[in-house]
Amino acid sequence: MNKVRKKFVIYAMIAVCVLLTTLLAIVNVINFTMVAEDADRITQKIAGGNGAFAPERENSFNPMENGDFGRFDRMGPESPELPYSARYFTYRFGENGEAEEVAFNISAFSKEEARELAQKLRNGKVGWTNTTYRYRVFHDGKYTYVTVVDQGRELLPSYRILIISMIGEFVGLGVCLAFLIFVSRRLFRPLEDADRKQKRFIAEAENEYKIPLTIINANTEVIEKETGSNQYTQSIRRQVKKMTALTKRLGTFAILNEEDPNRSDCDLSRILQSALEASAQKIHAAGIALECDIPSGITAIGNEEAFQRIAEELTENSLKFALHYMKISLKSENEIVTLTAINDTELPDGVYEQVFDRFVRLENAEGKEGNGLGLSYVKDFVKEQNGRVTAEVMGGEFVLRVTL
Amino acid sequence: MNLLLAASDRDLLLSVGKLLELNGYEVTTAFDGIQVISYTANKKYDLTILDENIPRIPCDRLITALDESGIPVVVLSGKRGSEKQKKQSAPAHSRLSYPFLPDELLAKISVTLATSNTQNERTSAGDEI
């Protein structure tokens, strides 16, 4: 459940981060675009006056009238004060390339520097130069004009908004993270409790079933020894077998859902040997020849119970489907451990990854016990141990290979 | 062959005890750790079958005591193993997890007795040398 809570917080944070960044990016991009557009309108006005503002006063605007104050269409580039507030210079270039000053109303540049800059820009069209200066190059047939307008004062609020919005975003994300952590604790508490109860119930059910099943098995054996086997004792055995399989599945579920499984350096050689010892009788009874290649001392970091289940399931699977023989081997090369379970088969050659899907049974499983879950659990266990498992048939041999 | 079967579940003692008797073993049953200590002090057993959750004396202490007496042990393990439980239990070859089939128990007893006998023979041979 902790994993789910962490995922919830991470995904929620990603969503909030994307949303905030998108919003702020849109606001700032629009803001900077509008500043650039305003600057272009100013340079266009200058171009309309052949390099300087036209001297006439706009009589339609009377600031003394209340209605004209605060009108947006009379601000920025449309302001009647623009000719007096614009910081700009214009140079024109004749055919001989000689620079001639048309207007110079700026203090950040000396006339020499301004001429040099205009010279540099005369082959351009429109754009930004020296970060905060907007320039425009225009022609009147005889001359090429270069106008450079200072937009520093107009850009400053935009930069402030950008910085403030970035700081705001970081602070907002921090607050959002703290809020999500706090809320997720409260939100997930009932789910965590339910999950914990469910797991405890499963673990307890698994444990509580075990001894009664053992006793029923022993009692059946005793009854059969004393009075002989009959259809009823055989029925008991079949039902016990089913319940034992159910108990095992509960155990598997409990291991797979452990919040913090014990991870240690596990002796895979010993685990595999134990699994084979447990199946030795069944292998013998089935008349299957067993070939083992299990060098001692091969270990891997992981959960011992998960490794036990992997070894048991692979052994049981090979035994169940073997026709005449099965081979179990374990090897370690370059810190990669490979566990292989092979059995002879009549299945055609190919890759059989579908055996790891739940409830999938191959054609050779007809008439065999099982529910198509064993190998799906193997895949889950192997995944939990950061390994991979493959299934294929090669030359009449079904090969299950676990790589850790 | 004398076996000591120790578990807190009386039904388990009854059924598994009877099963072992039917298979030719002489079985004594014990309900708790104190009975195990008491019985093994008075009689030589060939093997003890010990439930991991035996009351009154912790299983690991009983295993140590039985090891010192030279009595091989088969531990019946119930719960899925925590690290602590695994450490306190006997070696893997002498452990049997619930639920087990009667044949599995009988096979485990045979293997454990055979292993114990082999070890005893080696020890005796070493002493003679």
XYZ file of N, CA and C in Angstrom, chain A residues 85-253:
507
model
N 8.644 59.630 -24.895
C 9.148 58.621 -23.945
C 9.982 57.536 -24.623
N 9.887 57.400 -25.947
C 10.625 56.320 -26.626
C 12.120 56.624 -26.619
N 12.898 55.587 -26.293
C 14.359 55.713 -26.357
C 14.781 54.988 -27.618
N 15.293 55.716 -28.591
C 15.604 55.067 -29.866
C 16.624 55.881 -30.649
N 17.144 55.223 -31.648
C 17.961 55.976 -32.611
C 17.728 55.379 -33.980
N 17.911 56.218 -35.019
C 17.750 55.753 -36.398
C 18.931 56.265 -37.223
N 19.492 55.367 -37.979
C 20.535 55.745 -38.929
C 20.074 55.289 -40.294
N 20.461 56.092 -41.307
C 20.123 55.643 -42.653
C 21.405 55.494 -43.473
N 21.318 54.557 -44.405
C 22.497 54.237 -45.214
C 22.154 54.438 -46.673
N 22.978 55.265 -47.329
C 22.783 55.488 -48.760
C 23.426 54.388 -49.572
N 23.441 54.602 -50.896
C 24.015 53.559 -51.765
C 25.508 53.377 -51.532
N 26.160 54.470 -51.126
C 27.612 54.380 -50.879
C 27.927 53.748 -49.512
N 26.886 53.451 -48.721
C 27.081 52.774 -47.432
C 27.417 53.740 -46.302
N 27.373 55.001 -46.589
C 27.674 56.019 -45.579
C 26.515 56.102 -44.564
N 26.826 56.089 -43.251
C 25.776 56.162 -42.228
C 25.469 57.610 -41.903
N 24.183 57.881 -41.817
C 23.759 59.258 -41.516
C 22.714 59.205 -40.399
N 22.913 60.016 -39.400
C 21.980 60.008 -38.259
C 20.661 60.650 -38.649
N 19.547 59.950 -38.333
C 18.222 60.511 -38.591
C 17.610 60.990 -37.286
N 17.699 60.145 -36.258
C 17.193 60.516 -34.929
C 18.076 59.863 -33.874
N 18.262 60.580 -32.778
C 19.078 59.998 -31.700
C 18.501 60.467 -30.373
N 17.719 59.582 -29.748
C 17.072 59.943 -28.480
C 17.302 58.810 -27.477
N 18.546 58.604 -27.162
C 18.907 57.476 -26.286
C 20.192 57.835 -25.570
N 20.383 57.294 -24.360
C 21.607 57.647 -23.652
C 22.507 56.445 -23.389
N 21.996 55.226 -23.617
C 22.807 54.041 -23.315
C 23.932 53.864 -24.341
N 23.742 54.425 -25.535
C 24.762 54.319 -26.598
C 25.360 55.694 -26.877
N 26.667 55.677 -27.180
C 27.251 56.900 -27.741
C 26.894 56.890 -29.228
N 27.036 58.017 -29.902
C 26.666 58.072 -31.322
C 27.529 57.118 -32.145
N 28.775 57.008 -31.713
C 29.698 56.106 -32.418
C 29.240 54.648 -32.293
N 28.880 54.289 -31.034
C 28.417 52.913 -30.771
C 27.118 52.634 -31.522
N 26.221 53.652 -31.534
C 24.938 53.485 -32.212
C 25.156 53.277 -33.709
N 26.081 54.036 -34.292
C 26.345 53.905 -35.731
C 26.902 52.496 -36.036
N 27.785 52.076 -35.179
C 28.406 50.742 -35.344
C 27.344 49.629 -35.308
N 26.422 49.782 -34.340
C 25.357 48.774 -34.188
C 24.422 48.787 -35.415
N 24.091 50.003 -35.846
C 23.212 50.123 -37.019
C 23.882 49.503 -38.248
N 25.178 49.744 -38.346
C 25.950 49.170 -39.462
C 25.847 47.636 -39.446
N 25.954 47.114 -38.241
C 25.921 45.650 -38.073
C 24.543 45.067 -38.429
N 23.486 45.859 -38.124
C 22.117 45.328 -38.276
C 21.497 45.610 -39.644
N 22.145 46.386 -40.464
C 21.493 46.897 -41.684
C 21.086 45.804 -42.666
N 21.696 44.605 -42.538
C 21.302 43.515 -43.444
C 20.173 42.643 -42.872
N 19.751 42.980 -41.644
C 18.682 42.176 -41.026
C 17.309 42.718 -41.376
N 16.295 42.252 -40.628
C 14.930 42.749 -40.883
C 14.325 43.289 -39.585
N 13.886 42.360 -38.732
C 13.313 42.722 -37.431
C 13.859 41.737 -36.402
N 14.107 42.225 -35.194
C 14.539 41.266 -34.164
C 15.038 41.961 -32.913
N 15.569 41.154 -32.006
C 16.119 41.671 -30.748
C 17.630 41.764 -30.884
N 18.210 42.809 -30.286
C 19.675 42.908 -30.221
C 20.039 43.404 -28.833
N 21.221 43.007 -28.383
C 21.686 43.377 -27.033
C 20.598 43.152 -25.970
N 19.903 42.047 -26.080
C 18.894 41.568 -25.123
C 17.610 42.389 -25.095
N 17.714 43.676 -24.870
C 16.474 44.440 -24.642
C 16.186 45.459 -25.743
N 16.907 45.440 -26.841
C 16.699 46.424 -27.916
C 16.054 45.748 -29.122
N 14.962 46.366 -29.575
C 14.254 45.830 -30.734
C 14.674 46.661 -31.943
N 14.983 46.031 -33.026
C 15.401 46.795 -34.206
C 14.522 46.452 -35.394
N 14.483 47.363 -36.333
C 13.763 47.132 -37.589
C 14.566 47.799 -38.705
N 14.685 47.101 -39.804
C 15.374 47.650 -40.977
C 14.317 47.882 -42.049
N 14.270 49.114 -42.628
C 13.286 49.384 -43.682
C 13.925 50.250 -44.784
N 13.257 50.287 -45.890
C 13.839 50.969 -47.063
C 12.818 51.949 -47.639
N 13.295 53.033 -48.218
C 12.371 53.945 -48.907
C 12.744 54.092 -50.386
N 13.493 53.179 -50.894
C 13.912 53.205 -52.295
C 15.317 53.774 -52.461
N 15.606 54.815 -51.671
C 16.914 55.446 -51.803
C 17.832 55.054 -50.643
N 17.209 55.021 -49.474
C 17.992 54.744 -48.259
C 17.529 53.452 -47.573
N 18.457 52.925 -46.796
C 18.114 51.807 -45.897
C 18.169 52.373 -44.481
N 17.069 52.233 -43.745
C 16.990 52.779 -42.388
C 17.132 51.659 -41.353
N 17.869 51.962 -40.300
C 17.960 51.023 -39.163
C 17.501 51.765 -37.921
N 16.402 51.265 -37.338
C 15.897 51.885 -36.102
C 16.051 50.897 -34.951
N 16.600 51.390 -33.873
C 16.770 50.533 -32.680
C 16.039 51.204 -31.522
N 15.129 50.461 -30.897
C 14.316 51.010 -29.794
C 14.636 50.255 -28.509
N 14.832 51.010 -27.448
C 15.083 50.371 -26.148
C 13.752 49.911 -25.550
N 13.661 48.619 -25.246
C 12.432 48.079 -24.633
C 12.704 47.575 -23.209
N 13.853 47.993 -22.651
C 14.244 47.519 -21.311
C 13.189 47.781 -20.277
N 12.625 48.974 -20.304
C 11.633 49.351 -19.290
C 10.364 48.511 -19.432
N 10.036 48.187 -20.694
C 8.833 47.380 -20.948
C 9.095 45.907 -20.626
N 10.354 45.497 -20.828
C 10.671 44.074 -20.581
C 10.823 43.766 -19.086
N 11.220 44.795 -18.317
C 11.498 44.551 -16.891
C 10.311 43.901 -16.161
N 9.074 44.429 -16.321
C 7.953 43.761 -15.638
C 7.760 42.322 -16.116
N 8.042 42.106 -17.399
C 7.884 40.740 -17.923
C 8.880 39.787 -17.272
N 10.140 40.269 -17.145
C 11.143 39.425 -16.469
C 10.758 39.206 -15.009
N 10.249 40.271 -14.409
C 9.828 40.118 -12.995
C 8.722 39.069 -12.886
N 7.775 39.156 -13.808
C 6.674 38.179 -13.775
C 7.222 36.773 -13.981
N 8.198 36.644 -14.902
C 8.790 35.325 -15.162
C 9.444 34.763 -13.897
N 10.274 35.616 -13.258
C 10.985 35.143 -12.055
C 9.999 34.841 -10.931
N 9.052 35.774 -10.745
C 8.071 35.565 -9.669
C 7.250 34.299 -9.932
N 6.883 34.085 -11.200
C 6.073 32.898 -11.492
C 6.878 31.616 -11.277
N 8.204 31.677 -11.594
C 9.030 30.486 -11.361
C 9.169 30.204 -9.867
N 9.432 31.280 -9.112
C 9.531 31.089 -7.650
C 8.185 30.583 -7.124
N 7.117 31.215 -7.622
C 5.769 30.810 -7.197
C 5.495 29.352 -7.513
N 5.976 28.930 -8.678
C 5.748 27.527 -9.058
C 6.474 26.577 -8.104
N 7.753 26.916 -7.814
C 8.508 26.043 -6.905
C 7.873 26.000 -5.518
N 7.504 27.187 -5.024
C 6.871 27.234 -3.694
C 5.550 26.461 -3.740
N 4.788 26.703 -4.810
C 3.494 26.012 -4.964
C 3.661 24.509 -5.003
N 4.703 24.061 -5.732
C 4.933 22.613 -5.817
C 5.307 22.042 -4.452
N 6.128 22.805 -3.719
C 6.521 22.358 -2.370
C 5.306 22.228 -1.471
N 4.460 23.261 -1.512
C 3.245 23.249 -0.678
C 2.339 22.096 -1.115
N 2.245 21.924 -2.433
C 1.396 20.862 -2.967
C 1.910 19.486 -2.527
N 3.258 19.323 -2.558
C 3.854 18.038 -2.143
C 3.518 17.756 -0.675
N 3.737 18.788 0.166
C 3.450 18.609 1.599
C 1.968 18.267 1.790
N 1.115 18.978 1.060
C -0.330 18.748 1.178
C -0.696 17.326 0.736
N -0.103 16.909 -0.396
C -0.421 15.564 -0.905
C 0.041 14.473 0.055
N 1.243 14.681 0.623
C 1.747 13.676 1.581
C 0.796 13.583 2.770
N 0.403 14.771 3.262
C -0.494 14.806 4.411
C -1.852 14.175 4.068
N -2.394 14.617 2.938
C -3.726 14.133 2.549
C -3.704 12.645 2.216
N -2.627 12.216 1.531
C -2.574 10.810 1.122
C -2.553 9.888 2.347
N -1.884 10.376 3.427
C -1.876 9.557 4.657
C -3.292 9.333 5.143
N -4.053 10.412 5.190
C -5.432 10.306 5.674
C -6.302 9.540 4.694
N -6.043 9.819 3.404
C -6.854 9.210 2.347
C -6.651 7.698 2.282
N -5.382 7.297 2.452
C -5.057 5.887 2.281
C -5.160 5.084 3.575
N -5.360 5.789 4.685
C -5.383 5.054 5.957
C -6.440 3.949 5.975
N -7.688 4.258 5.587
C -8.694 3.168 5.588
C -8.318 2.041 4.635
N -7.751 2.423 3.492
C -7.348 1.391 2.526
C -6.191 0.564 3.080
N -5.243 1.272 3.726
C -4.098 0.564 4.317
C -4.562 -0.410 5.393
N -5.511 0.067 6.215
C -6.038 -0.804 7.275
C -6.700 -2.032 6.666
N -7.523 -1.790 5.637
C -8.226 -2.910 4.996
C -7.220 -3.869 4.358
N -6.204 -3.285 3.735
C -5.178 -4.098 3.071
C -4.416 -4.941 4.104
N -4.061 -4.272 5.221
C -3.326 -4.968 6.281
C -4.160 -6.121 6.846
N -5.464 -5.837 7.056
C -6.348 -6.879 7.604
C -6.460 -8.047 6.624
N -6.577 -7.685 5.347
C -6.714 -8.731 4.331
C -5.463 -9.626 4.316
N -4.298 -8.955 4.352
C -3.049 -9.731 4.314
C -2.914 -10.607 5.561
N -3.268 -10.002 6.703
C -3.172 -10.767 7.952
C -4.110 -11.970 7.900
N -5.321 -11.721 7.368
C -6.291 -12.807 7.278
C -5.761 -13.926 6.366
N -5.186 -13.524 5.244
C -4.664 -14.531 4.305
C -3.530 -15.324 4.949
N -2.608 -14.581 5.600
C -1.470 -15.258 6.237
C -1.963 -16.208 7.330
N -2.941 -15.729 8.107
C -3.460 -16.567 9.193
C -4.217 -17.770 8.632
N -5.013 -17.504 7.590
C -5.771 -18.606 6.983
C -4.816 -19.667 6.465
N -3.742 -19.172 5.814
C -2.761 -20.115 5.273
C -2.164 -20.967 6.400
N -1.784 -20.278 7.490
C -1.178 -21.002 8.607
C -2.168 -21.934 9.302
N -3.397 -21.424 9.460
C -4.387 -22.202 10.204
C -4.860 -23.444 9.444
N -4.760 -23.411 8.120
C -5.173 -24.561 7.320
C -4.164 -25.701 7.391
N -2.916 -25.310 7.620
C -1.840 -26.284 7.421
C -1.929 -27.494 8.337
N -2.055 -27.238 9.635
C -2.039 -28.364 10.581
C -3.288 -29.238 10.431
N -4.499 -28.626 10.316
C -5.675 -29.483 10.091
C -5.538 -30.368 8.851
N -4.970 -29.815 7.791
C -4.799 -30.628 6.580
C -3.851 -31.800 6.832
N -2.796 -31.512 7.589
C -1.849 -32.571 7.932
C -2.548 -33.663 8.736
N -3.391 -33.222 9.685
C -4.090 -34.187 10.544
C -5.080 -35.016 9.721
N -5.823 -34.338 8.831
C -6.795 -35.070 8.000
C -6.060 -36.108 7.138
N -4.932 -35.678 6.586
C -4.130 -36.607 5.784
C -3.697 -37.825 6.601
N -3.195 -37.535 7.807
C -2.703 -38.622 8.663
C -3.858 -39.534 9.078
N -5.006 -38.911 9.423
C -6.163 -39.718 9.821
C -6.639 -40.614 8.684
N -6.659 -40.069 7.487
C -7.090 -40.864 6.331
C -6.155 -42.061 6.140
N -4.866 -41.761 6.284
C -3.874 -42.828 6.135
C -4.108 -43.918 7.191
N -4.386 -43.452 8.422
C -4.626 -44.407 9.520
C -5.866 -45.255 9.216
N -6.936 -44.595 8.793
C -8.189 -45.317 8.480
C -7.935 -46.339 7.372
N -7.203 -45.906 6.361
C -6.938 -46.819 5.234
C -6.089 -48.005 5.664
N -5.162 -47.743 6.577
C -4.302 -48.835 7.047
C -5.111 -49.828 7.875
N -6.064 -49.298 8.636
C -6.797 -50.173 9.545
C -7.984 -50.873 8.881
N -8.689 -50.127 8.001
C -9.894 -50.738 7.420
C -9.811 -50.906 5.906
N -8.745 -50.425 5.326
C -8.594 -50.527 3.878
C -9.097 -49.281 3.161
N -8.569 -49.058 1.964
C -8.952 -47.879 1.190
C -10.352 -48.065 0.600
N -11.147 -47.032 0.584
C -12.448 -47.089 -0.077
C -12.715 -45.757 -0.779
N -13.856 -45.678 -1.466
C -14.110 -44.468 -2.261
C -14.190 -43.216 -1.399
N -14.582 -43.397 -0.128
C -14.717 -42.224 0.740
C -13.356 -41.699 1.186
N -12.465 -42.614 1.541
C -11.124 -42.146 1.934
C -10.411 -41.539 0.720
N -10.668 -42.118 -0.440
C -10.053 -41.556 -1.643
C -10.600 -40.157 -1.936
N -11.904 -40.004 -1.671
C -12.518 -38.684 -1.852
C -11.892 -37.674 -0.888
N -11.686 -38.120 0.355
C -11.050 -37.217 1.339
C -9.676 -36.784 0.820
N -8.919 -37.731 0.320
C -7.573 -37.414 -0.182
C -7.621 -36.384 -1.310
N -8.589 -36.583 -2.218
C -8.698 -35.640 -3.351
C -9.035 -34.225 -2.859
N -9.971 -34.160 -1.895
C -10.364 -32.845 -1.387
C -9.222 -32.180 -0.622
N -8.491 -33.012 0.124
C -7.351 -32.469 0.883
C -6.304 -31.921 -0.088
N -6.134 -32.634 -1.172
C -5.167 -32.192 -2.177
C -5.552 -30.811 -2.722
N -6.852 -30.654 -2.978
C -7.333 -29.364 -3.485
C -7.090 -28.260 -2.453
N -7.406 -28.584 -1.195
C -7.237 -27.577 -0.145
C -5.765 -27.258 0.084
N -4.923 -28.273 -0.094
C -3.481 -28.028 0.049
C -3.010 -27.069 -1.046
N -3.528 -27.281 -2.258
C -3.159 -26.386 -3.360
C -3.645 -24.966 -3.069
N -4.865 -24.871 -2.491
C -5.407 -23.550 -2.150
C -4.528 -22.875 -1.094
N -4.122 -23.653 -0.092
C -3.273 -23.119 0.969
C -1.964 -22.593 0.377
N -1.439 -23.361 -0.566
C -0.184 -22.962 -1.188
C -0.365 -21.645 -1.951
N -1.531 -21.530 -2.610
C -1.790 -20.294 -3.358
C -1.912 -19.104 -2.401
N -2.537 -19.350 -1.251
C -2.645 -18.280 -0.256
C -1.251 -17.854 0.196
N -0.393 -18.848 0.396
C 0.990 -18.562 0.798
C 1.703 -17.760 -0.268
N 1.485 -18.156 -1.508
C 2.116 -17.443 -2.625
C 1.656 -16.002 -2.653
N 0.349 -15.824 -2.480
C -0.218 -14.473 -2.469
C 0.381 -13.645 -1.332
